[in-house]
Amino acid sequence: MKMQHKRKKGVQKLKSKKAKLTYKSSTKQKLSRMGKVQKKNMTGPSTNYITRSKALNKLQLSMKDFRRLCILKGIHPRVPTKRLKKSNQVYFHLKDITFMSHEPLIKKFRSMKTFL
């Protein structure tokens, strides 16, 4: 059995090496060492938004085809949790747009366009 040594009254308890490092460091350094609990929908793929015009350019579709594809796939415009630059624009999740970009229906729309 180990005997525990008692501290004398008035003497401060010694801190560990890890505590010494974080005690003197700034808040940014503390967060990088300890980590921070993030609020829901404030980080990650759910916070990446794209405007409708950028989505049209990315998918290379007309407005009519884009609307048709959104209805078929059940993708709706979203209101961003954080206020973005322009409030009068329509935003979509970037994840939804990338999901739509792999859709075989886009190829079908493009092939129909060539015959028109």
PDB file of C-alpha atoms in Angstrom, residues 15-77:
ATOM      1  CA  LYS A  15      -0.825  21.334 -11.359  1.00  0.00           C
ATOM      2  CA  SER A  16      -0.184  18.756 -14.043  1.00  0.00           C
ATOM      3  CA  LYS A  17       1.887  19.540 -17.150  1.00  0.00           C
ATOM      4  CA  LYS A  18      -1.241  19.597 -19.335  1.00  0.00           C
ATOM      5  CA  ALA A  19      -2.943  22.058 -16.998  1.00  0.00           C
ATOM      6  CA  LYS A  20       0.129  24.304 -17.033  1.00  0.00           C
ATOM      7  CA  LEU A  21       0.067  24.411 -20.836  1.00  0.00           C
ATOM      8  CA  THR A  22      -3.575  25.363 -21.095  1.00  0.00           C
ATOM      9  CA  TYR A  23      -3.539  27.725 -18.122  1.00  0.00           C
ATOM     10  CA  LYS A  24      -1.230  30.264 -19.776  1.00  0.00           C
ATOM     11  CA  SER A  25      -2.443  29.837 -23.366  1.00  0.00           C
ATOM     12  CA  SER A  26      -4.986  31.916 -25.236  1.00  0.00           C
ATOM     13  CA  THR A  27      -8.586  30.875 -25.859  1.00  0.00           C
ATOM     14  CA  LYS A  28      -7.842  29.705 -29.424  1.00  0.00           C
ATOM     15  CA  GLN A  29      -5.106  27.424 -28.159  1.00  0.00           C
ATOM     16  CA  LYS A  30      -7.381  26.105 -25.415  1.00  0.00           C
ATOM     17  CA  LEU A  31     -10.086  25.250 -27.950  1.00  0.00           C
ATOM     18  CA  SER A  32      -7.587  23.495 -30.197  1.00  0.00           C
ATOM     19  CA  ARG A  33      -6.378  21.377 -27.268  1.00  0.00           C
ATOM     20  CA  MET A  34      -9.664  20.733 -25.506  1.00  0.00           C
ATOM     21  CA  GLY A  35     -12.128  20.891 -28.390  1.00  0.00           C
ATOM     22  CA  LYS A  36     -15.396  22.768 -28.534  1.00  0.00           C
ATOM     23  CA  VAL A  37     -18.954  21.514 -28.544  1.00  0.00           C
ATOM     24  CA  GLN A  38     -20.537  22.748 -31.755  1.00  0.00           C
ATOM     25  CA  LYS A  39     -24.166  23.752 -32.015  1.00  0.00           C
ATOM     26  CA  LYS A  40     -26.373  21.677 -34.275  1.00  0.00           C
ATOM     27  CA  ASN A  41     -26.544  22.877 -37.926  1.00  0.00           C
ATOM     28  CA  MET A  42     -23.668  25.329 -37.452  1.00  0.00           C
ATOM     29  CA  THR A  43     -20.888  23.237 -39.020  1.00  0.00           C
ATOM     30  CA  GLY A  44     -20.586  20.473 -41.573  1.00  0.00           C
ATOM     31  CA  PRO A  45     -22.329  19.787 -44.873  1.00  0.00           C
ATOM     32  CA  SER A  46     -25.694  21.069 -43.670  1.00  0.00           C
ATOM     33  CA  THR A  47     -24.342  24.638 -43.544  1.00  0.00           C
ATOM     34  CA  ASN A  48     -23.034  24.805 -47.101  1.00  0.00           C
ATOM     35  CA  TYR A  49     -25.553  26.637 -49.257  1.00  0.00           C
ATOM     36  CA  ILE A  50     -25.531  27.540 -52.942  1.00  0.00           C
ATOM     37  CA  THR A  51     -27.714  30.023 -54.807  1.00  0.00           C
ATOM     38  CA  ARG A  52     -30.098  28.866 -57.513  1.00  0.00           C
ATOM     39  CA  SER A  53     -28.161  30.629 -60.275  1.00  0.00           C
ATOM     40  CA  LYS A  54     -24.904  28.926 -59.224  1.00  0.00           C
ATOM     41  CA  ALA A  55     -26.721  25.590 -59.068  1.00  0.00           C
ATOM     42  CA  LEU A  56     -28.012  26.127 -62.625  1.00  0.00           C
ATOM     43  CA  ASN A  57     -24.471  26.838 -63.828  1.00  0.00           C
ATOM     44  CA  LYS A  58     -23.085  23.805 -62.012  1.00  0.00           C
ATOM     45  CA  LEU A  59     -25.706  21.421 -63.390  1.00  0.00           C
ATOM     46  CA  GLN A  60     -25.743  23.094 -66.854  1.00  0.00           C
ATOM     47  CA  LEU A  61     -29.535  23.077 -66.969  1.00  0.00           C
ATOM     48  CA  SER A  62     -32.184  25.576 -67.931  1.00  0.00           C
ATOM     49  CA  MET A  63     -34.530  26.963 -65.297  1.00  0.00           C
ATOM     50  CA  LYS A  64     -37.397  24.842 -66.623  1.00  0.00           C
ATOM     51  CA  ASP A  65     -35.404  21.589 -66.459  1.00  0.00           C
ATOM     52  CA  PHE A  66     -34.009  22.473 -63.033  1.00  0.00           C
ATOM     53  CA  ARG A  67     -37.510  23.027 -61.644  1.00  0.00           C
ATOM     54  CA  ARG A  68     -38.694  19.760 -63.178  1.00  0.00           C
ATOM     55  CA  LEU A  69     -35.770  17.836 -61.655  1.00  0.00           C
ATOM     56  CA  CYS A  70     -36.297  19.432 -58.221  1.00  0.00           C
ATOM     57  CA  ILE A  71     -39.948  18.393 -58.238  1.00  0.00           C
ATOM     58  CA  LEU A  72     -39.146  14.827 -59.304  1.00  0.00           C
ATOM     59  CA  LYS A  73     -36.416  14.397 -56.688  1.00  0.00           C
ATOM     60  CA  GLY A  74     -38.218  16.266 -53.890  1.00  0.00           C
ATOM     61  CA  ILE A  75     -35.530  18.900 -53.368  1.00  0.00           C
ATOM     62  CA  HIS A  76     -36.768  22.194 -51.926  1.00  0.00           C
ATOM     63  CA  PRO A  77     -35.112  25.578 -51.418  1.00  0.00           C
TER      64      PRO A  77
END
